[in-house]
Short mmCIF file of C-alpha atoms and ligand atoms in Angstrom, two decimals:
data_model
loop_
_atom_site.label_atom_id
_atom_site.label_comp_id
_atom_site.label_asym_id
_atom_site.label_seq_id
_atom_site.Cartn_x
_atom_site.Cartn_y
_atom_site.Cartn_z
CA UNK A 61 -50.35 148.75 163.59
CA UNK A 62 -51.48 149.90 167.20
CA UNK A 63 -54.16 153.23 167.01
CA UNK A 64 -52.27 156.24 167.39
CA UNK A 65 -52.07 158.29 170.35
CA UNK A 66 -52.74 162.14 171.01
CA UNK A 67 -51.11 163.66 173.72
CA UNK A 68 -53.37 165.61 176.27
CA UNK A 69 -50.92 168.64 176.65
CA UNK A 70 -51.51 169.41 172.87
CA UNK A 71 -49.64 169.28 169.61
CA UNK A 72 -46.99 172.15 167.73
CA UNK A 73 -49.17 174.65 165.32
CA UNK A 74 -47.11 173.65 162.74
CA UNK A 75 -44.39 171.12 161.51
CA UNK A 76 -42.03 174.58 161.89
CA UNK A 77 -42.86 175.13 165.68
CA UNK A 78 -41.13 171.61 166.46
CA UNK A 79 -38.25 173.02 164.53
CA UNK A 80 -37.81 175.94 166.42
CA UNK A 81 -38.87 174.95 169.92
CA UNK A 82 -36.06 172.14 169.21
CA UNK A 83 -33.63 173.76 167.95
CA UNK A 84 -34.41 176.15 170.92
CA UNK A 85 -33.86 173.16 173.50
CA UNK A 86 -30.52 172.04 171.70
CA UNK A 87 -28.83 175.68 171.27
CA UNK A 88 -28.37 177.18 174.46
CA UNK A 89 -25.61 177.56 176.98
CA UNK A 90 -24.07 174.10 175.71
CA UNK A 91 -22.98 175.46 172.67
CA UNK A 92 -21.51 178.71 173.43
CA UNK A 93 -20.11 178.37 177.22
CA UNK A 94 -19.86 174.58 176.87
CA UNK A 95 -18.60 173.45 174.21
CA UNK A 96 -15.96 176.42 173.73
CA UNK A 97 -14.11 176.06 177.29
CA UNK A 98 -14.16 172.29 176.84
CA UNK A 99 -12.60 172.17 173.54
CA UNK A 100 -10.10 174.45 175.01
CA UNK A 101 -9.85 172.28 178.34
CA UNK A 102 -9.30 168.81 175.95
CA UNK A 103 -6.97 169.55 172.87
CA UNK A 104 -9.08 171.80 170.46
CA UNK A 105 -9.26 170.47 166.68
CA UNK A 106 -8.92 166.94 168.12
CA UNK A 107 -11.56 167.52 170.33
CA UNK A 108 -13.70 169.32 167.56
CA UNK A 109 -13.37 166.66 165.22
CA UNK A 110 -14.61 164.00 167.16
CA UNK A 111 -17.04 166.18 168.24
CA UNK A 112 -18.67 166.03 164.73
CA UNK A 113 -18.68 162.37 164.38
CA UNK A 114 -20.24 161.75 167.65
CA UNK A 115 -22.88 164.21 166.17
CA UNK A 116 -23.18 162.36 163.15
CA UNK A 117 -22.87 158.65 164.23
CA UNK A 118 -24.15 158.77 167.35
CA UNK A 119 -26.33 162.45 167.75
CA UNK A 120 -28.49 162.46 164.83
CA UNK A 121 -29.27 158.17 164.76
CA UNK A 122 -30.61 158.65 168.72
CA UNK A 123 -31.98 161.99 168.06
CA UNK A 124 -34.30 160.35 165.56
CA UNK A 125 -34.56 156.98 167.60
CA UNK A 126 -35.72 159.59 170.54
CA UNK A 127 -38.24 161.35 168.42
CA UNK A 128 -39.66 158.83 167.43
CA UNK A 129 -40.52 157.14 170.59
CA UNK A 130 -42.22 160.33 172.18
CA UNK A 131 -44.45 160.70 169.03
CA UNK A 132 -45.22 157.43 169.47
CA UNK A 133 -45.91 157.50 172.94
CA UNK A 134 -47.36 160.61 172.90
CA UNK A 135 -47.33 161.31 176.81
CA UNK A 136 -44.42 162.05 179.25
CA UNK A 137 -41.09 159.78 178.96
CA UNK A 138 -41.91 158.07 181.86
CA UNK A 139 -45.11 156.85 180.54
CA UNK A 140 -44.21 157.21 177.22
CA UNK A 141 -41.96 154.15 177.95
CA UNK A 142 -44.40 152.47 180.39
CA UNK A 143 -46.67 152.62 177.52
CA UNK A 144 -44.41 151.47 174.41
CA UNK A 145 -42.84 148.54 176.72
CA UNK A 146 -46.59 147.24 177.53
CA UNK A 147 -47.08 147.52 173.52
CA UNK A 148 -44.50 145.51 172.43
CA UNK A 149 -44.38 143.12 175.18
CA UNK A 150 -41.50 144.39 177.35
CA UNK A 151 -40.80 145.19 181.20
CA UNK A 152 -42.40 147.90 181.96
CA UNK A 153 -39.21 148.59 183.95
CA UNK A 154 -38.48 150.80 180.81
CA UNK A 155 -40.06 153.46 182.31
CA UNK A 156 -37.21 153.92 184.31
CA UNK A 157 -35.49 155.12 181.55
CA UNK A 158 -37.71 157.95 181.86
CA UNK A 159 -37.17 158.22 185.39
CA UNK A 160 -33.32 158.65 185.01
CA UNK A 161 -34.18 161.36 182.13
CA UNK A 162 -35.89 163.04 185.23
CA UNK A 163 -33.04 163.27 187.46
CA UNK A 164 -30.47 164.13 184.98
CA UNK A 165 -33.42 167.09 184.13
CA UNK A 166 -33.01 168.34 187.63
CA UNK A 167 -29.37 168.01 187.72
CA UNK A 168 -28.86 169.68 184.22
CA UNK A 169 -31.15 172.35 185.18
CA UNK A 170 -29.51 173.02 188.77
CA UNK A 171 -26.60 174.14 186.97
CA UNK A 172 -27.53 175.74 183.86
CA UNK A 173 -29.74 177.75 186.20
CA UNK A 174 -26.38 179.27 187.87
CA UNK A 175 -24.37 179.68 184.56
CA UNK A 176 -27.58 181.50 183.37
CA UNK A 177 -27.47 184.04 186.12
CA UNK A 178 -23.76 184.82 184.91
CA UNK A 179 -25.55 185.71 182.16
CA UNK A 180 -27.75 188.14 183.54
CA UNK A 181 -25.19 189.49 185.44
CA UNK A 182 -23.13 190.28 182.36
CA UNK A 183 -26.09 191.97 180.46
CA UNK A 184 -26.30 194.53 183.26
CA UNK A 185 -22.40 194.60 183.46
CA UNK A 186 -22.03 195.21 180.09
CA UNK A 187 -24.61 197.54 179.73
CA UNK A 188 -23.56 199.52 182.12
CA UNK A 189 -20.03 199.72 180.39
CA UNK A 190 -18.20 198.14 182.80
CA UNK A 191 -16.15 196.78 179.91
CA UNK A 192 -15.05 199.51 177.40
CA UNK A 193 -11.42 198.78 177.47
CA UNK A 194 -11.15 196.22 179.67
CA UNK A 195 -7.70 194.21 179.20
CA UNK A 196 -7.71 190.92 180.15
CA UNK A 197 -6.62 191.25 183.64
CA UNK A 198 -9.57 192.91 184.43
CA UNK A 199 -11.69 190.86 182.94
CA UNK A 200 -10.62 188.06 184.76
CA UNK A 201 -11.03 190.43 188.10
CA UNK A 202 -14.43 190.98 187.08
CA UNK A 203 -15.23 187.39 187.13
CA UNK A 204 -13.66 185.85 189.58
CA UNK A 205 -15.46 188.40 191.85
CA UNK A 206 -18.81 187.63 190.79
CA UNK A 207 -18.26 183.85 191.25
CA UNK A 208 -16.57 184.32 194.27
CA UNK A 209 -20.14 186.19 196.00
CA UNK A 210 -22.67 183.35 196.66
CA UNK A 211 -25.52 186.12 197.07
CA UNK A 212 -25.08 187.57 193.75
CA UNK A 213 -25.05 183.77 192.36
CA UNK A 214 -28.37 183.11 194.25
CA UNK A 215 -30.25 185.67 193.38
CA UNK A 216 -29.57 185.67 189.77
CA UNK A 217 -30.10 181.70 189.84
CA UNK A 218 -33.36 182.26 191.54
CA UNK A 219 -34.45 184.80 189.35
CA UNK A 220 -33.62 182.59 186.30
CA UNK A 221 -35.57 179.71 187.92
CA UNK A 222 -38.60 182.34 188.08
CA UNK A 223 -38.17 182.99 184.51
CA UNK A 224 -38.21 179.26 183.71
CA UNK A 225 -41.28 178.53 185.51
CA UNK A 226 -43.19 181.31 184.42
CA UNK A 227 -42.79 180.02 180.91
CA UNK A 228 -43.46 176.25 181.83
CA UNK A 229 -46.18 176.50 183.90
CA UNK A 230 -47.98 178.30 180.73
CA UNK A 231 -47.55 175.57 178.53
CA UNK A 232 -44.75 175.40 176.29
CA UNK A 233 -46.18 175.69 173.04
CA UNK A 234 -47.31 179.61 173.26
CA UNK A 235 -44.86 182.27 172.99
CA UNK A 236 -42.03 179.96 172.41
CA UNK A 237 -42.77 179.51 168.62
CA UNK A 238 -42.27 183.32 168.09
CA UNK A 239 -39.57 183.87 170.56
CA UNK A 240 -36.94 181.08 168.57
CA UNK A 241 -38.36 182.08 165.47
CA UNK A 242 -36.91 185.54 165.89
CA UNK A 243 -34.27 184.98 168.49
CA UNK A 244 -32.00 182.41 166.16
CA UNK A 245 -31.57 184.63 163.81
CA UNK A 246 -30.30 187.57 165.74
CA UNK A 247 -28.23 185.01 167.87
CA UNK A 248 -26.45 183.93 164.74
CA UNK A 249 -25.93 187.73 163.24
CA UNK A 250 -24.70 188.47 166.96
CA UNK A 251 -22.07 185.69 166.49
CA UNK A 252 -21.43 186.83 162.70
CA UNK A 253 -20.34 190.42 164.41
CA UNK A 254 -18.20 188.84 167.17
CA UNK A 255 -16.37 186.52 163.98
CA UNK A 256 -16.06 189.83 162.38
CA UNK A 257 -14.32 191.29 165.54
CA UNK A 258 -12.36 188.01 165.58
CA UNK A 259 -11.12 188.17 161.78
CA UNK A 260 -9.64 191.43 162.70
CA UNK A 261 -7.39 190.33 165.73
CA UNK A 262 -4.02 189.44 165.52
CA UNK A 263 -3.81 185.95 166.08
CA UNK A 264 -7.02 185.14 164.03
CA UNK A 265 -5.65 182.01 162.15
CA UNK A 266 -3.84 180.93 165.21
CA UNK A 267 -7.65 180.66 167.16
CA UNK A 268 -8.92 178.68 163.90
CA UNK A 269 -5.74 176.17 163.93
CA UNK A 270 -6.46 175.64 166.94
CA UNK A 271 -10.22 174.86 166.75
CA UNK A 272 -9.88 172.88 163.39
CA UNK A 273 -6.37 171.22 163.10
CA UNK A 274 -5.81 168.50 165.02
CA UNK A 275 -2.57 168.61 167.16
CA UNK A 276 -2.22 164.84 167.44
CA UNK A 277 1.34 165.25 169.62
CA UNK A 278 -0.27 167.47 171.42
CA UNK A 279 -2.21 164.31 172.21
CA UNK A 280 0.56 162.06 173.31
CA UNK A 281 0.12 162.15 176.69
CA UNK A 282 -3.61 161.95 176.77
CA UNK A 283 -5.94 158.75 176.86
CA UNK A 284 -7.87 159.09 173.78
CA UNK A 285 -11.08 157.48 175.02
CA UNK A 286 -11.24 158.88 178.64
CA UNK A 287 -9.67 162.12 177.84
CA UNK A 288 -11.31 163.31 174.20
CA UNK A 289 -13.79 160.70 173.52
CA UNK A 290 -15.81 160.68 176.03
CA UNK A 291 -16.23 164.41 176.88
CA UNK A 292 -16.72 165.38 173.31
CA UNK A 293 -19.59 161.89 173.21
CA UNK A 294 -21.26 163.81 176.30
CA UNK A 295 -20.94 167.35 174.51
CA UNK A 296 -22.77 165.68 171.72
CA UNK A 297 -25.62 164.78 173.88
CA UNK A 298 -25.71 167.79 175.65
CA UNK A 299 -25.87 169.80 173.10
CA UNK A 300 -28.35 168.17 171.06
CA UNK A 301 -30.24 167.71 174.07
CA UNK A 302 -30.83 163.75 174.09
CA UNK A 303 -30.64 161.10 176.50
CA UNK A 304 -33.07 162.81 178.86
CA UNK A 305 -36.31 162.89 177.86
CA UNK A 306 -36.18 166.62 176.50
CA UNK A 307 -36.40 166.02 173.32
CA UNK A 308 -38.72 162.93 173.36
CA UNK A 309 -41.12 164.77 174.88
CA UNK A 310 -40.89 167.80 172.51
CA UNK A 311 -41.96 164.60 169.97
CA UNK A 312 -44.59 163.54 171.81
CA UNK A 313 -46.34 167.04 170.51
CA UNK A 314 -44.97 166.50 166.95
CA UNK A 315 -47.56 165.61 164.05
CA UNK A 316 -47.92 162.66 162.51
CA UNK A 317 -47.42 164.16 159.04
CA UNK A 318 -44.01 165.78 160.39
CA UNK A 319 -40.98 163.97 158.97
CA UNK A 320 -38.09 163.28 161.65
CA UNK A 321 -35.37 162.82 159.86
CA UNK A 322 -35.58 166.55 158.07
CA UNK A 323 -36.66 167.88 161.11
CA UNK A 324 -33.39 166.25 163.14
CA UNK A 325 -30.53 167.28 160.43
CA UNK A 326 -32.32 170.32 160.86
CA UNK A 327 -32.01 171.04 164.40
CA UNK A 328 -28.16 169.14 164.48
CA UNK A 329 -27.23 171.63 161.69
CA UNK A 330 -27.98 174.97 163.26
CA UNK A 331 -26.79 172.98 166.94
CA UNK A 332 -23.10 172.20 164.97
CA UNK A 333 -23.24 175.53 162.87
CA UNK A 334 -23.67 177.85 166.51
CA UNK A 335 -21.55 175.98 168.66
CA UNK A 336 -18.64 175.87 165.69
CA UNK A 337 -19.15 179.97 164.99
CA UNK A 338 -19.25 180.44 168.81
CA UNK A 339 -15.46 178.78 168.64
CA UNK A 340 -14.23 180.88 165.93
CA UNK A 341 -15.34 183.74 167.70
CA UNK A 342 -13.52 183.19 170.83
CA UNK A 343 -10.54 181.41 170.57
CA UNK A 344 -8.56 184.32 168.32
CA UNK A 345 -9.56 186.48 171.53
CA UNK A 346 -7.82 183.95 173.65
CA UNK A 347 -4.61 183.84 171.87
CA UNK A 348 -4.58 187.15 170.92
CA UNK A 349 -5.17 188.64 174.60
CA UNK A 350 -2.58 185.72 176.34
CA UNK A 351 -5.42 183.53 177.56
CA UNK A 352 -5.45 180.36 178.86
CA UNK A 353 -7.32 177.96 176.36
CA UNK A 354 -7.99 175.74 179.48
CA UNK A 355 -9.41 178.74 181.25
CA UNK A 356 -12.75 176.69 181.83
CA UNK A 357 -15.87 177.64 182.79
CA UNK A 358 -15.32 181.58 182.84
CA UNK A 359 -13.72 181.11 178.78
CA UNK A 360 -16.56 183.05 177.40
CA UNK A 361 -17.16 185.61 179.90
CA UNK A 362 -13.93 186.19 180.36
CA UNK A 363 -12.59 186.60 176.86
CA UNK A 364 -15.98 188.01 174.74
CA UNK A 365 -16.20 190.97 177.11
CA UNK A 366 -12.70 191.95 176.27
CA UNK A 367 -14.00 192.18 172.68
CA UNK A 368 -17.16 194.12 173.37
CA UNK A 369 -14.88 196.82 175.34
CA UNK A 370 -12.58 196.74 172.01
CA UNK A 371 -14.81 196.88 168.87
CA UNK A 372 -16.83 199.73 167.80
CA UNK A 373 -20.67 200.14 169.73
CA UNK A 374 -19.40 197.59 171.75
CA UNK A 375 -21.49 197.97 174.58
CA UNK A 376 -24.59 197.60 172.28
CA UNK A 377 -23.53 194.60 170.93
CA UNK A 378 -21.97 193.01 174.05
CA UNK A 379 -25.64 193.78 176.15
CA UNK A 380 -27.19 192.42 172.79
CA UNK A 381 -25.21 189.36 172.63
CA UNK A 382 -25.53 188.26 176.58
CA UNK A 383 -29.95 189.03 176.02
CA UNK A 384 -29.91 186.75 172.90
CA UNK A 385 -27.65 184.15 175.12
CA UNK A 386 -30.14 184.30 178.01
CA UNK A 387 -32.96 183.19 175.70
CA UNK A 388 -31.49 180.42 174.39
CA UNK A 389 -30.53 179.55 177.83
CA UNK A 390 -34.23 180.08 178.57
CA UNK A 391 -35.72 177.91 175.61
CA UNK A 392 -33.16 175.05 176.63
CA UNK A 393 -34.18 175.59 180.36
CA UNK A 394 -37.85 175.19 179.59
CA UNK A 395 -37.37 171.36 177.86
CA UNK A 396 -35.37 170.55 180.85
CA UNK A 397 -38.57 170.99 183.13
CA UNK A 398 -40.86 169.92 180.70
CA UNK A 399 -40.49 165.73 180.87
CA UNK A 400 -40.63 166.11 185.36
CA UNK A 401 -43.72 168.42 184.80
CA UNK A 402 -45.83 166.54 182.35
CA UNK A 403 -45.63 163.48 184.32
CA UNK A 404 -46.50 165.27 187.29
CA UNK A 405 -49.66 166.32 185.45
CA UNK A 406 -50.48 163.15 184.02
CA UNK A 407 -50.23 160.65 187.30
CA UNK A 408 -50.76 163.10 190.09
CA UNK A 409 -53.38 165.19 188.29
CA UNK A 410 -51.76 168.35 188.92
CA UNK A 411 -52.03 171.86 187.76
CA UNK A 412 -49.38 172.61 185.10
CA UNK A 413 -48.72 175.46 187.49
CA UNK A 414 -48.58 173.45 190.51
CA UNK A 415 -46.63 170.81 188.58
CA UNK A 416 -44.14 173.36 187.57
CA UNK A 417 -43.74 175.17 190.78
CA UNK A 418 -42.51 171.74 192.79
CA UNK A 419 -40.08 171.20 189.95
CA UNK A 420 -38.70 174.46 189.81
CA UNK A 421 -38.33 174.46 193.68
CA UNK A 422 -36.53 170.96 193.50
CA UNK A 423 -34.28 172.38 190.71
CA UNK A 424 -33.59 175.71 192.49
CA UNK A 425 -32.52 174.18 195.90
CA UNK A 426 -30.31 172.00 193.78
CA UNK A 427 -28.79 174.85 192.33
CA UNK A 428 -27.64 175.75 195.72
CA UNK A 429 -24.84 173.43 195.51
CA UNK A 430 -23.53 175.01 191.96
CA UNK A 431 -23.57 178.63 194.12
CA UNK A 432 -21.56 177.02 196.43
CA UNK A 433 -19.05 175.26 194.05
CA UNK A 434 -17.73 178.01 192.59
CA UNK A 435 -16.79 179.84 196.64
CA UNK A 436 -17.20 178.17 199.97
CA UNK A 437 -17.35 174.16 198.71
CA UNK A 438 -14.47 175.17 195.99
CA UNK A 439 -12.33 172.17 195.56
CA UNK A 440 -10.13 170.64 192.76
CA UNK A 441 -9.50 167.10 191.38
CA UNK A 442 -8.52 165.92 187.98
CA UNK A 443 -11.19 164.35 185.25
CA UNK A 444 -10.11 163.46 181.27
CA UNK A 445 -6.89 164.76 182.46
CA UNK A 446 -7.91 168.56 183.25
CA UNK A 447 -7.79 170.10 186.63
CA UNK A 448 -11.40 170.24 187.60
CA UNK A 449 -11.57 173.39 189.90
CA UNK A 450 -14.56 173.69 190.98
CA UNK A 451 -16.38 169.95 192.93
CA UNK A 452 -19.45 169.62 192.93
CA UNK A 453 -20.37 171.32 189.86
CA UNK A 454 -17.92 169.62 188.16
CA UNK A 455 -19.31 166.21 189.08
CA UNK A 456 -23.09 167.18 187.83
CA UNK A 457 -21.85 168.31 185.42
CA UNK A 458 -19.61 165.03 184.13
CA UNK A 459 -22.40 162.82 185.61
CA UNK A 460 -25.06 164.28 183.86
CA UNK A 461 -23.24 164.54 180.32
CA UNK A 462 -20.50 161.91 180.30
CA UNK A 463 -22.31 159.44 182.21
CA UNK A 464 -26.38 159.99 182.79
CA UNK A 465 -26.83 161.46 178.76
CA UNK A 466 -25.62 158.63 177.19
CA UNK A 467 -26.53 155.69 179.30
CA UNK A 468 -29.99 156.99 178.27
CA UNK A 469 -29.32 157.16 175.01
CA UNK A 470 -27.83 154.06 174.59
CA UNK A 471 -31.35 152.91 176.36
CA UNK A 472 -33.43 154.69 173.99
CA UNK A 473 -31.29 152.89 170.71
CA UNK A 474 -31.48 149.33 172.44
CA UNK A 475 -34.97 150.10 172.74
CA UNK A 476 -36.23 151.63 168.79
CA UNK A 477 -33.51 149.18 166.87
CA UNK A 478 -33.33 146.24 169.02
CA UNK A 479 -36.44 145.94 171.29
CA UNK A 480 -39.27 147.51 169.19
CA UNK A 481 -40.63 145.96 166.23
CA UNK A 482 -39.53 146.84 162.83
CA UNK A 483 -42.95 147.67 161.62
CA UNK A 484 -43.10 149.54 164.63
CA UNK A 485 -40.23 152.08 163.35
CA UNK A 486 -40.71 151.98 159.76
CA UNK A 487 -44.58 153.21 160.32
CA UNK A 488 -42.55 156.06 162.51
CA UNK A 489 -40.05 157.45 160.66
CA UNK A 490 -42.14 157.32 157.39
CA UNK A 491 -38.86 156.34 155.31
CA UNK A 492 -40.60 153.22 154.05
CA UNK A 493 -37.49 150.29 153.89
CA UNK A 494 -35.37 152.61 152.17
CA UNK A 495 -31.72 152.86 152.15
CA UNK A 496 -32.20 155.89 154.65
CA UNK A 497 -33.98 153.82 156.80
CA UNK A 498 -31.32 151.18 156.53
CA UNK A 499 -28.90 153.72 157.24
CA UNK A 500 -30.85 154.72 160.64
CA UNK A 501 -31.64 151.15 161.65
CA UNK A 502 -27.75 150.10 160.99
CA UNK A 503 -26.47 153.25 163.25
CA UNK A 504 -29.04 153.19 165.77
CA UNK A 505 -28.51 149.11 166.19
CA UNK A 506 -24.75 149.07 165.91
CA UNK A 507 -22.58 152.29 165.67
CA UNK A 508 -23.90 154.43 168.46
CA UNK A 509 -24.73 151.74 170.80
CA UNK A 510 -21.27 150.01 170.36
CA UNK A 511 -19.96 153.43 169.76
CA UNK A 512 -21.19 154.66 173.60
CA UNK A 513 -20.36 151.00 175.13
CA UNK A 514 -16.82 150.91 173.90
CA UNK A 515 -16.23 154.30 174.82
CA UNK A 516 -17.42 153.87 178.14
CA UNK A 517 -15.66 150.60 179.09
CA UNK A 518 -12.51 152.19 177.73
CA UNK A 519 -12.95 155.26 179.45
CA UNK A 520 -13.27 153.42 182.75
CA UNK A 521 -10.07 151.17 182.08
CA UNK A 522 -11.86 147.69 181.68
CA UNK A 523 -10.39 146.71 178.30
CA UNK A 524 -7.05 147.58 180.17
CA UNK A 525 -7.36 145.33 183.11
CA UNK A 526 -8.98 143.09 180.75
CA UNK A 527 -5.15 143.37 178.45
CA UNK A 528 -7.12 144.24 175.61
CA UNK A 529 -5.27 147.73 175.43
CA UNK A 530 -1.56 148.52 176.56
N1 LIG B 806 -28.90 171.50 174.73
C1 LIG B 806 -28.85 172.53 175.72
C2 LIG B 806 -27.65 173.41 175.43
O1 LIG B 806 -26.83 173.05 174.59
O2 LIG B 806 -27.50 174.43 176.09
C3 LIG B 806 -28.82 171.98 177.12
C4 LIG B 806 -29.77 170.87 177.35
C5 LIG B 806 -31.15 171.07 177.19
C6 LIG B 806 -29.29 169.61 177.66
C7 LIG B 806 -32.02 170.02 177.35
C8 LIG B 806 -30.16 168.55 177.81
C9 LIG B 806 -31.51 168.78 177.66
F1 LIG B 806 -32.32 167.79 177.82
#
């Protein structure tokens, strides 16, 4: 057994803080702008249910696999792999791995930079009670003119970039213990209060068919592994933020003593438990109000502010709800710099502030192109079957989740149940050679590796030109 590492940015105050500052990276804007519109956008309970087994097979196996590296490594995923390669006698090309995480950071964090502005937009909007009584036409109105005005996009991206570095550059650990620690629970009474709303709208059961019964002829004309699979794989890994780094470098802080497998069911439980109540709260709004499931990326700003202007104090609960959804966006934002930053600190011997400043500069001028997406550099193609309306956010956004997530995730499983040694994991995960462990080491080694391969090479057509598939 090799000495163990500390990291030099620090360690969590307690096994708790890991919990929270996780569970802050992995709920965010994934689970309630995300993963609604696209479960609308690709068939809704068939989508949802494969949802959940990705999470299960394939989420939870490389969360842990993920963990466990970064504790082991105990610096930033780039040399966090450098390091763990050299140990056990590999390439040290591995570190690219943390390199990709990197970019797909940046990317990631372009865009959730702009969606987070919407945010702030709509907690001034609603505040202001732009929406008491809205119908859905204006609703729609209200949207489409905010996305439509590049300035307004801008400045509320850059502002949320601000907000992002400010934390960053502090060091993670302080403040954001407290801030999850209270802002999860009023996130998930916030959603409670918009189910509520939903239970009492006409077409309540119709919304919950949709998001939990799976219309298989409703499938017919779809290709099950380009068309669900795959974006409901990359929801997975957005969501539970994995494949980039995020996460492995939120181990690299985690104790010793901490155990990863509670602490991942954990965090995957109150990921599913959000994103699923975020669902039931919308899609009874969207039948009930002659939506378009499909409606993409505008589903939730569109439809929830009809709500707010419809239930009682619905202005205090609509500001409430978009403040608690612009700190989760926040506390995912923050472990989307994090991985780019600490490696700036560690091989360029950088400020943290300095560190985070360049990032958040590189990230903010990247955003540029999501401002741009959505008005002037508008264009359409199709993707998984859906009409993709808006370019080039579009393709950071499939190229990050669909394609960058889990090509690093299937890196970081070839790596912990293939490339590292046994001893190496067992001494990690603290499960001794238990059946649990046997259960991690059989899904990390075959089921989500196979799992993301075949999905992939199925998804790009090779098993058809190869005649495997009609
Ligand atoms: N998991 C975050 C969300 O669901 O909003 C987004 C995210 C954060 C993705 C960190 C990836 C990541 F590394």
């Amino acid at each position: 057994m090799t000495a163990k590492r500390t990291s030099i940015h620090g360690q969590w105050s307690s096994r708790w803080a890991f919990i929270l500052a996780a569970t802050g990276s992995a709920v965010g804007l994934g689970n309630i702008w995300r993963f609604p519109y696209l479960a609308g956008e690709n068939g809704g309970g068939a989508f949802v249910l494969v949802y959940l087994v990705c999470v299960v097979l394939v989420g939870i196996p490389i969360m842990m696999a993920e963990i466990l590296l970064g504790r082991r490594g105990r610096q930033s995923p780039i040399n966090t792999m450098d390091s763990l390669a050299a140990e056990e006698g590999l390439s040290r090309h591995w570190h690219l791995l943390g390199w990709m995480g990197v970019v797909a950071g940046f990317i990631i964090l372009s865009y959730y930079s702009v969606i987070a502005g919407w945010t702030l937009a709509y907690i001034f909007r609603t505040g202001a009670g732009a929406f008491v009584d809205a119908d859905a036409a204006f609703s729609k109105q209200m949207f489409t003119e905010l996305i439509s005005d590049p300035e307004r996009l801008l400045a509320w991206h850059t502002i949320f970039i601000v907000m992002s570095v400010v934390i960053v550059s502090r060091g993670v650990k302080s403040g954001l213990e407290r801030a999850v620690k209270f802002l999860m629970p009023a996130l998930l009474i916030l959603l409670l209060v918009m189910v509520g709303y939903a239970m009492s709208t006409e077409r309540f059961m119709d919304g919950i068919t949709y998001l939990f019964v799976p219309d298989f002829e409703q499938l017919a004309d779809k290709n099950f592994f380009a068309d669900i699979l795959l974006p409901a794989l990359g929801q997975a890994f957005f969501s539970l933020s994995i494949g980039m780094g995020a996460i492995m470098i939120y181990g690299s802080y985690l104790s010793q003593k901490s155990s990863i497998t509670f602490n991942c069911f954990s965090i995957a439980i109150a990921d599913t438990s959000v994103a699923l109540l975020a669902g039931v709260a919308i899609f009874p709004i969207v039948f009930t109000y002659g939506l378009e499931p499909a409606g993409g990326p505008g589903l939730i700003f569109i439809t929830l502010p009809i709500a707010f202007g419809q239930m009682p104090f619905g202005t205090f609960f609509g500001t409430l709800f978009f403040i608690l959804l612009l700190f989760a966006a926040w506390t995912s934002s923050i472990s989307l710099l994090e991985p780019a930053v600490t490696w700036l600190v560690e091989n360029r011997n950088m400020s943290r502030v300095k560190a985070t400043t360049i990032a958040g500069v590189i990230a903010w001028l990247l955003g540029l192109v999501t401002v741009l997406s959505f008005n002037h550099w508008a264009f359409s193609f199709s993707f998984a079957g859906v009409i993709k309306e808006n370019g080039l956010f579009d393709i950071f956004d499939i190229l990050t989740s669909n394609i960058l997530l889990p090509i690093g995730g299937l890196l970081v499983a070839i790596f912990a149940a293939w490339l590292m040694s046994r001893s190496s994991t067992v001494d990690e995960l603290g499960l001794g050679d238990s059946t649990a462990y046997q259960a991690w080491r059989f899904a990390v080694r075959y089921v989500a590796p196979f799992g993301v391969i075949v999905i992939f090479l199925n998804a790009i057509g090779v098993f058809k030109l190869l005649g495997f598939v009609e």
